[in-house]
Amino acid sequence: MEILIILPLIAIFIFAAFYAAEYAKNKRREGVAAFASDLSLEYRSLSFPEDLGITVPFHLLSLGRSREINNIVVADTQDTVAVMFDYKYVVGSGKNSATHRLSVVFFSSKLLNTPEFTMRPERWFHRLGQVFGIKDIDFQSHPVFSSQFLLQASDENAIRSWMSMNRLTALEKYKDICIESMGSECLIYKTTLIPPRNLRAWLEESFAIFSILSDES
C-alpha cells in the first residue's frame, strides 16, 4: 500500500521538477531574445563553436561532457565580431555529477593580437596547488592583480612583455572575470549565468575588457 502511494508522489515530483526546469529555460530564452531585439542584434537559439567562428582550442570549451551553447547574441562590427552565449557542461557522474552554466562572450578581431594565456580569479585551492607545482605568473609591480588572479601562459616571457603597466592596472578592477586568449580570439566569461536584465551591462563590461586586451599601449 505504501508503495502505491509513494510511486505517484515520486512521479509528480519528477514531472514538477522537469516542468520547472523547462519553464526557466523558456523564460531565459525569451529574455535573451528580447535583449537582442532591443539592441537590433542577431539572436540564435543553439549553435556549435565552429559555427560561431571559434577556431582556437579554448580550455573552457573542452571541459566535461554534455556541452551546450545556446542563447546566442551576435554583435558584428567592421573590425570585430562579438558573440555572447550561455555555455553548459557537466562533470562527474551519478550523485557526484554537477552541471555548470556560464555566461560567455567570444571576440574575434583583427585588433586583437595576444600571447596565449588564461586568467581567472585566484582561489585558496589555486594557492594550495602552487605548492605542488601549479604555475601562477605574478608581477611585483602589481601585488593586487597578482593576488586576485591566477595567470598562466605557454610563454611566460611573452605574457610578461605583453602585460603592460596600464593593462595590469586596468584589469585589476574586474575581480570575478575569466579570460582565455590566443592571437585574434578570446573568451571573456563569468562562472554564473547573467540574468537577462543585466545582459546590457555584461556586454558593455566585456567590450571594456576587450578594449584593454586590444589596446596597443
PDB file of C-alpha atoms in Angstrom:
ATOM      1  CA  MET A   1       0.000   0.000   0.000  1.00  0.00           C
ATOM      2  CA  GLU A   2       2.790   2.419   0.898  1.00  0.00           C
ATOM      3  CA  ILE A   3       4.488   1.761  -2.451  1.00  0.00           C
ATOM      4  CA  LEU A   4       1.244   2.573  -4.275  1.00  0.00           C
ATOM      5  CA  ILE A   5       1.229   5.937  -2.509  1.00  0.00           C
ATOM      6  CA  ILE A   6       4.943   6.715  -2.868  1.00  0.00           C
ATOM      7  CA  LEU A   7       5.294   5.921  -6.578  1.00  0.00           C
ATOM      8  CA  PRO A   8       2.731   8.517  -7.753  1.00  0.00           C
ATOM      9  CA  LEU A   9       4.321  11.084  -5.446  1.00  0.00           C
ATOM     10  CA  ILE A  10       7.725  10.405  -6.995  1.00  0.00           C
ATOM     11  CA  ALA A  11       6.249  10.714 -10.478  1.00  0.00           C
ATOM     12  CA  ILE A  12       4.605  14.012  -9.560  1.00  0.00           C
ATOM     13  CA  PHE A  13       7.873  15.321  -8.110  1.00  0.00           C
ATOM     14  CA  ILE A  14       9.830  14.357 -11.244  1.00  0.00           C
ATOM     15  CA  PHE A  15       7.235  15.969 -13.504  1.00  0.00           C
ATOM     16  CA  ALA A  16       7.200  19.146 -11.404  1.00  0.00           C
ATOM     17  CA  ALA A  17      11.000  19.382 -11.482  1.00  0.00           C
ATOM     18  CA  PHE A  18      11.050  18.856 -15.256  1.00  0.00           C
ATOM     19  CA  TYR A  19       8.319  21.445 -15.786  1.00  0.00           C
ATOM     20  CA  ALA A  20      10.120  23.995 -13.585  1.00  0.00           C
ATOM     21  CA  ALA A  21      13.385  23.465 -15.485  1.00  0.00           C
ATOM     22  CA  GLU A  22      11.675  23.833 -18.869  1.00  0.00           C
ATOM     23  CA  TYR A  23       9.811  26.930 -17.701  1.00  0.00           C
ATOM     24  CA  ALA A  24      13.042  28.555 -16.501  1.00  0.00           C
ATOM     25  CA  LYS A  25      14.778  27.632 -19.759  1.00  0.00           C
ATOM     26  CA  ASN A  26      11.981  29.142 -21.863  1.00  0.00           C
ATOM     27  CA  LYS A  27      11.843  32.317 -19.758  1.00  0.00           C
ATOM     28  CA  ARG A  28      15.581  32.808 -20.178  1.00  0.00           C
ATOM     29  CA  ARG A  29      15.345  32.197 -23.924  1.00  0.00           C
ATOM     30  CA  GLU A  30      12.599  34.812 -24.166  1.00  0.00           C
ATOM     31  CA  GLY A  31      14.584  37.278 -22.043  1.00  0.00           C
ATOM     32  CA  VAL A  32      17.792  36.939 -24.074  1.00  0.00           C
ATOM     33  CA  ALA A  33      15.873  37.155 -27.373  1.00  0.00           C
ATOM     34  CA  ALA A  34      14.144  40.328 -26.166  1.00  0.00           C
ATOM     35  CA  PHE A  35      17.507  41.811 -25.167  1.00  0.00           C
ATOM     36  CA  ALA A  36      18.897  41.086 -28.644  1.00  0.00           C
ATOM     37  CA  SER A  37      15.817  42.569 -30.298  1.00  0.00           C
ATOM     38  CA  ASP A  38      16.056  45.763 -28.215  1.00  0.00           C
ATOM     39  CA  LEU A  39      19.622  46.295 -29.473  1.00  0.00           C
ATOM     40  CA  SER A  40      18.832  45.140 -33.038  1.00  0.00           C
ATOM     41  CA  LEU A  41      21.291  42.253 -32.667  1.00  0.00           C
ATOM     42  CA  GLU A  42      21.078  38.768 -34.151  1.00  0.00           C
ATOM     43  CA  TYR A  43      19.711  36.031 -31.868  1.00  0.00           C
ATOM     44  CA  ARG A  44      20.161  32.271 -32.296  1.00  0.00           C
ATOM     45  CA  SER A  45      18.863  29.545 -30.018  1.00  0.00           C
ATOM     46  CA  LEU A  46      21.550  26.840 -30.440  1.00  0.00           C
ATOM     47  CA  SER A  47      24.975  26.575 -32.050  1.00  0.00           C
ATOM     48  CA  PHE A  48      28.392  24.906 -32.078  1.00  0.00           C
ATOM     49  CA  PRO A  49      31.819  26.555 -31.543  1.00  0.00           C
ATOM     50  CA  GLU A  50      32.821  26.245 -35.194  1.00  0.00           C
ATOM     51  CA  ASP A  51      29.537  27.857 -36.298  1.00  0.00           C
ATOM     52  CA  LEU A  52      30.410  30.899 -34.183  1.00  0.00           C
ATOM     53  CA  GLY A  53      33.824  31.271 -35.812  1.00  0.00           C
ATOM     54  CA  ILE A  54      35.741  29.837 -32.859  1.00  0.00           C
ATOM     55  CA  THR A  55      38.922  28.215 -34.168  1.00  0.00           C
ATOM     56  CA  VAL A  56      41.120  28.345 -31.045  1.00  0.00           C
ATOM     57  CA  PRO A  57      41.013  25.213 -28.802  1.00  0.00           C
ATOM     58  CA  PHE A  58      39.906  27.095 -25.696  1.00  0.00           C
ATOM     59  CA  HIS A  59      40.236  25.084 -22.485  1.00  0.00           C
ATOM     60  CA  LEU A  60      36.756  26.069 -21.276  1.00  0.00           C
ATOM     61  CA  LEU A  61      35.088  24.507 -24.306  1.00  0.00           C
ATOM     62  CA  SER A  62      36.798  21.151 -23.671  1.00  0.00           C
ATOM     63  CA  LEU A  63      35.617  20.696 -20.092  1.00  0.00           C
ATOM     64  CA  GLY A  64      33.223  17.971 -19.035  1.00  0.00           C
ATOM     65  CA  ARG A  65      30.515  16.424 -21.201  1.00  0.00           C
ATOM     66  CA  SER A  66      27.002  17.208 -22.447  1.00  0.00           C
ATOM     67  CA  ARG A  67      28.317  20.564 -23.618  1.00  0.00           C
ATOM     68  CA  GLU A  68      25.798  23.017 -24.981  1.00  0.00           C
ATOM     69  CA  ILE A  69      25.942  26.525 -26.431  1.00  0.00           C
ATOM     70  CA  ASN A  70      22.642  28.384 -26.579  1.00  0.00           C
ATOM     71  CA  ASN A  71      21.021  31.814 -26.331  1.00  0.00           C
ATOM     72  CA  ILE A  72      23.500  33.320 -28.762  1.00  0.00           C
ATOM     73  CA  VAL A  73      23.589  37.063 -29.438  1.00  0.00           C
ATOM     74  CA  VAL A  74      25.870  38.326 -32.213  1.00  0.00           C
ATOM     75  CA  ALA A  75      27.279  41.857 -32.450  1.00  0.00           C
ATOM     76  CA  ASP A  76      29.226  42.292 -35.683  1.00  0.00           C
ATOM     77  CA  THR A  77      31.232  45.447 -36.418  1.00  0.00           C
ATOM     78  CA  GLN A  78      33.701  46.275 -39.154  1.00  0.00           C
ATOM     79  CA  ASP A  79      36.743  45.131 -37.153  1.00  0.00           C
ATOM     80  CA  THR A  80      35.308  42.828 -34.513  1.00  0.00           C
ATOM     81  CA  VAL A  81      32.764  40.059 -34.047  1.00  0.00           C
ATOM     82  CA  ALA A  82      31.415  39.646 -30.508  1.00  0.00           C
ATOM     83  CA  VAL A  83      29.268  36.622 -29.687  1.00  0.00           C
ATOM     84  CA  MET A  84      27.505  36.405 -26.341  1.00  0.00           C
ATOM     85  CA  PHE A  85      26.226  32.978 -25.307  1.00  0.00           C
ATOM     86  CA  ASP A  86      25.226  30.676 -22.471  1.00  0.00           C
ATOM     87  CA  TYR A  87      27.506  27.675 -22.018  1.00  0.00           C
ATOM     88  CA  LYS A  88      26.697  24.477 -20.161  1.00  0.00           C
ATOM     89  CA  TYR A  89      28.752  21.399 -19.336  1.00  0.00           C
ATOM     90  CA  VAL A  90      28.505  18.508 -16.886  1.00  0.00           C
ATOM     91  CA  VAL A  91      31.257  16.974 -14.752  1.00  0.00           C
ATOM     92  CA  GLY A  92      31.217  13.836 -12.649  1.00  0.00           C
ATOM     93  CA  SER A  93      28.569  11.135 -12.778  1.00  0.00           C
ATOM     94  CA  GLY A  94      25.632   9.866 -10.785  1.00  0.00           C
ATOM     95  CA  LYS A  95      25.155  11.541  -7.421  1.00  0.00           C
ATOM     96  CA  ASN A  96      28.508  13.275  -7.855  1.00  0.00           C
ATOM     97  CA  SER A  97      27.606  14.981 -11.148  1.00  0.00           C
ATOM     98  CA  ALA A  98      27.437  18.754 -11.357  1.00  0.00           C
ATOM     99  CA  THR A  99      26.131  20.994 -14.121  1.00  0.00           C
ATOM    100  CA  HIS A 100      27.952  24.261 -14.771  1.00  0.00           C
ATOM    101  CA  ARG A 101      26.255  27.160 -16.558  1.00  0.00           C
ATOM    102  CA  LEU A 102      28.244  30.221 -17.573  1.00  0.00           C
ATOM    103  CA  SER A 103      27.831  33.495 -19.431  1.00  0.00           C
ATOM    104  CA  VAL A 104      30.486  33.865 -22.131  1.00  0.00           C
ATOM    105  CA  VAL A 105      31.440  36.456 -24.726  1.00  0.00           C
ATOM    106  CA  PHE A 106      33.654  35.381 -27.619  1.00  0.00           C
ATOM    107  CA  PHE A 107      35.642  38.018 -29.521  1.00  0.00           C
ATOM    108  CA  SER A 108      37.309  37.580 -32.881  1.00  0.00           C
ATOM    109  CA  SER A 109      39.063  40.708 -34.088  1.00  0.00           C
ATOM    110  CA  LYS A 110      41.925  41.896 -36.243  1.00  0.00           C
ATOM    111  CA  LEU A 111      42.546  44.458 -33.488  1.00  0.00           C
ATOM    112  CA  LEU A 112      43.471  41.650 -31.103  1.00  0.00           C
ATOM    113  CA  ASN A 113      46.912  40.032 -31.006  1.00  0.00           C
ATOM    114  CA  THR A 114      47.679  38.447 -27.663  1.00  0.00           C
ATOM    115  CA  PRO A 115      50.021  35.728 -26.417  1.00  0.00           C
ATOM    116  CA  GLU A 116      48.296  32.503 -25.396  1.00  0.00           C
ATOM    117  CA  PHE A 117      47.142  32.850 -21.781  1.00  0.00           C
ATOM    118  CA  THR A 118      44.389  32.123 -19.281  1.00  0.00           C
ATOM    119  CA  MET A 119      43.384  34.369 -16.397  1.00  0.00           C
ATOM    120  CA  ARG A 120      40.876  33.534 -13.690  1.00  0.00           C
ATOM    121  CA  PRO A 121      40.117  34.584 -10.103  1.00  0.00           C
ATOM    122  CA  GLU A 122      42.654  33.055  -7.750  1.00  0.00           C
ATOM    123  CA  ARG A 123      41.097  30.815  -5.072  1.00  0.00           C
ATOM    124  CA  TRP A 124      42.561  29.146  -1.999  1.00  0.00           C
ATOM    125  CA  PHE A 125      42.895  25.810  -3.799  1.00  0.00           C
ATOM    126  CA  HIS A 126      44.963  27.508  -6.540  1.00  0.00           C
ATOM    127  CA  ARG A 127      47.361  28.750  -3.860  1.00  0.00           C
ATOM    128  CA  LEU A 128      47.497  25.248  -2.400  1.00  0.00           C
ATOM    129  CA  GLY A 129      48.150  23.859  -5.879  1.00  0.00           C
ATOM    130  CA  GLN A 130      51.122  26.160  -6.306  1.00  0.00           C
ATOM    131  CA  VAL A 131      52.833  24.195  -3.542  1.00  0.00           C
ATOM    132  CA  PHE A 132      52.576  21.171  -5.829  1.00  0.00           C
ATOM    133  CA  GLY A 133      53.807  22.940  -8.943  1.00  0.00           C
ATOM    134  CA  ILE A 134      50.800  24.780 -10.436  1.00  0.00           C
ATOM    135  CA  LYS A 135      52.272  27.826 -12.161  1.00  0.00           C
ATOM    136  CA  ASP A 136      50.986  31.326 -11.416  1.00  0.00           C
ATOM    137  CA  ILE A 137      52.647  34.316 -13.072  1.00  0.00           C
ATOM    138  CA  ASP A 138      52.856  37.233 -10.636  1.00  0.00           C
ATOM    139  CA  PHE A 139      54.029  40.829 -11.029  1.00  0.00           C
ATOM    140  CA  GLN A 140      55.885  42.537  -8.198  1.00  0.00           C
ATOM    141  CA  SER A 141      54.753  45.903  -9.554  1.00  0.00           C
ATOM    142  CA  HIS A 142      51.081  44.895  -9.158  1.00  0.00           C
ATOM    143  CA  PRO A 143      50.506  42.885  -5.964  1.00  0.00           C
ATOM    144  CA  VAL A 144      46.738  43.464  -6.143  1.00  0.00           C
ATOM    145  CA  PHE A 145      46.494  41.934  -9.609  1.00  0.00           C
ATOM    146  CA  SER A 146      48.789  39.075  -8.590  1.00  0.00           C
ATOM    147  CA  SER A 147      46.718  38.226  -5.521  1.00  0.00           C
ATOM    148  CA  GLN A 148      43.412  38.419  -7.411  1.00  0.00           C
ATOM    149  CA  PHE A 149      44.214  36.347 -10.475  1.00  0.00           C
ATOM    150  CA  LEU A 150      45.742  33.036 -11.428  1.00  0.00           C
ATOM    151  CA  LEU A 151      47.593  33.896 -14.642  1.00  0.00           C
ATOM    152  CA  GLN A 152      49.029  31.108 -16.780  1.00  0.00           C
ATOM    153  CA  ALA A 153      50.681  31.230 -20.193  1.00  0.00           C
ATOM    154  CA  SER A 154      52.535  28.923 -22.553  1.00  0.00           C
ATOM    155  CA  ASP A 155      55.297  31.544 -22.893  1.00  0.00           C
ATOM    156  CA  GLU A 156      55.955  33.407 -19.627  1.00  0.00           C
ATOM    157  CA  ASN A 157      58.357  35.908 -21.209  1.00  0.00           C
ATOM    158  CA  ALA A 158      55.814  36.797 -23.874  1.00  0.00           C
ATOM    159  CA  ILE A 159      52.992  37.397 -21.403  1.00  0.00           C
ATOM    160  CA  ARG A 160      55.242  39.450 -19.106  1.00  0.00           C
ATOM    161  CA  SER A 161      56.189  41.638 -22.037  1.00  0.00           C
ATOM    162  CA  TRP A 162      52.594  41.986 -23.229  1.00  0.00           C
ATOM    163  CA  MET A 163      51.123  42.726 -19.779  1.00  0.00           C
ATOM    164  CA  SER A 164      51.984  46.404 -19.656  1.00  0.00           C
ATOM    165  CA  MET A 165      51.632  48.522 -16.520  1.00  0.00           C
ATOM    166  CA  ASN A 166      48.485  50.152 -17.927  1.00  0.00           C
ATOM    167  CA  ARG A 167      46.943  46.787 -18.812  1.00  0.00           C
ATOM    168  CA  LEU A 168      47.630  45.297 -15.379  1.00  0.00           C
ATOM    169  CA  THR A 169      46.162  48.336 -13.635  1.00  0.00           C
ATOM    170  CA  ALA A 170      43.066  48.323 -15.853  1.00  0.00           C
ATOM    171  CA  LEU A 171      42.383  44.611 -15.331  1.00  0.00           C
ATOM    172  CA  GLU A 172      42.666  44.803 -11.533  1.00  0.00           C
ATOM    173  CA  LYS A 173      39.113  46.124 -11.120  1.00  0.00           C
ATOM    174  CA  TYR A 174      37.496  43.070 -12.750  1.00  0.00           C
ATOM    175  CA  LYS A 175      37.700  40.750  -9.745  1.00  0.00           C
ATOM    176  CA  ASP A 176      35.380  37.944 -10.893  1.00  0.00           C
ATOM    177  CA  ILE A 177      36.290  37.732 -14.572  1.00  0.00           C
ATOM    178  CA  CYS A 178      37.861  34.864 -16.507  1.00  0.00           C
ATOM    179  CA  ILE A 179      39.777  35.296 -19.764  1.00  0.00           C
ATOM    180  CA  GLU A 180      41.241  32.891 -22.298  1.00  0.00           C
ATOM    181  CA  SER A 181      43.037  34.438 -25.232  1.00  0.00           C
ATOM    182  CA  MET A 182      45.221  33.460 -28.149  1.00  0.00           C
ATOM    183  CA  GLY A 183      46.108  35.617 -31.130  1.00  0.00           C
ATOM    184  CA  SER A 184      42.992  37.260 -32.569  1.00  0.00           C
ATOM    185  CA  GLU A 185      40.432  35.312 -30.492  1.00  0.00           C
ATOM    186  CA  CYS A 186      39.456  35.446 -26.837  1.00  0.00           C
ATOM    187  CA  LEU A 187      36.786  34.295 -24.406  1.00  0.00           C
ATOM    188  CA  ILE A 188      35.651  36.532 -21.564  1.00  0.00           C
ATOM    189  CA  TYR A 189      33.331  34.821 -19.114  1.00  0.00           C
ATOM    190  CA  LYS A 190      31.867  34.522 -15.656  1.00  0.00           C
ATOM    191  CA  THR A 191      31.179  31.244 -13.889  1.00  0.00           C
ATOM    192  CA  THR A 192      27.480  32.067 -13.422  1.00  0.00           C
ATOM    193  CA  LEU A 193      24.635  32.958 -15.768  1.00  0.00           C
ATOM    194  CA  ILE A 194      23.943  36.676 -16.082  1.00  0.00           C
ATOM    195  CA  PRO A 195      20.203  37.454 -15.724  1.00  0.00           C
ATOM    196  CA  PRO A 196      18.625  38.921 -18.883  1.00  0.00           C
ATOM    197  CA  ARG A 197      18.032  42.249 -17.122  1.00  0.00           C
ATOM    198  CA  ASN A 198      21.827  42.572 -16.639  1.00  0.00           C
ATOM    199  CA  LEU A 199      22.940  41.497 -20.112  1.00  0.00           C
ATOM    200  CA  ARG A 200      23.446  45.036 -21.403  1.00  0.00           C
ATOM    201  CA  ALA A 201      25.834  45.801 -18.525  1.00  0.00           C
ATOM    202  CA  TRP A 202      27.587  42.442 -19.073  1.00  0.00           C
ATOM    203  CA  LEU A 203      28.070  43.150 -22.783  1.00  0.00           C
ATOM    204  CA  GLU A 204      29.417  46.629 -22.020  1.00  0.00           C
ATOM    205  CA  GLU A 205      31.796  45.196 -19.412  1.00  0.00           C
ATOM    206  CA  SER A 206      33.015  42.573 -21.881  1.00  0.00           C
ATOM    207  CA  PHE A 207      33.710  45.209 -24.516  1.00  0.00           C
ATOM    208  CA  ALA A 208      35.585  47.279 -21.918  1.00  0.00           C
ATOM    209  CA  ILE A 209      37.805  44.269 -21.141  1.00  0.00           C
ATOM    210  CA  PHE A 210      38.243  43.575 -24.847  1.00  0.00           C
ATOM    211  CA  SER A 211      39.437  47.182 -25.274  1.00  0.00           C
ATOM    212  CA  ILE A 212      42.050  46.598 -22.573  1.00  0.00           C
ATOM    213  CA  LEU A 213      43.256  43.451 -24.331  1.00  0.00           C
ATOM    214  CA  SER A 214      43.366  45.057 -27.776  1.00  0.00           C
ATOM    215  CA  ASP A 215      44.935  48.340 -26.654  1.00  0.00           C
ATOM    216  CA  GLU A 216      48.434  48.594 -28.123  1.00  0.00           C
ATOM    217  CA  SER A 217      49.772  50.872 -25.374  1.00  0.00           C
TER     218      SER A 217
END
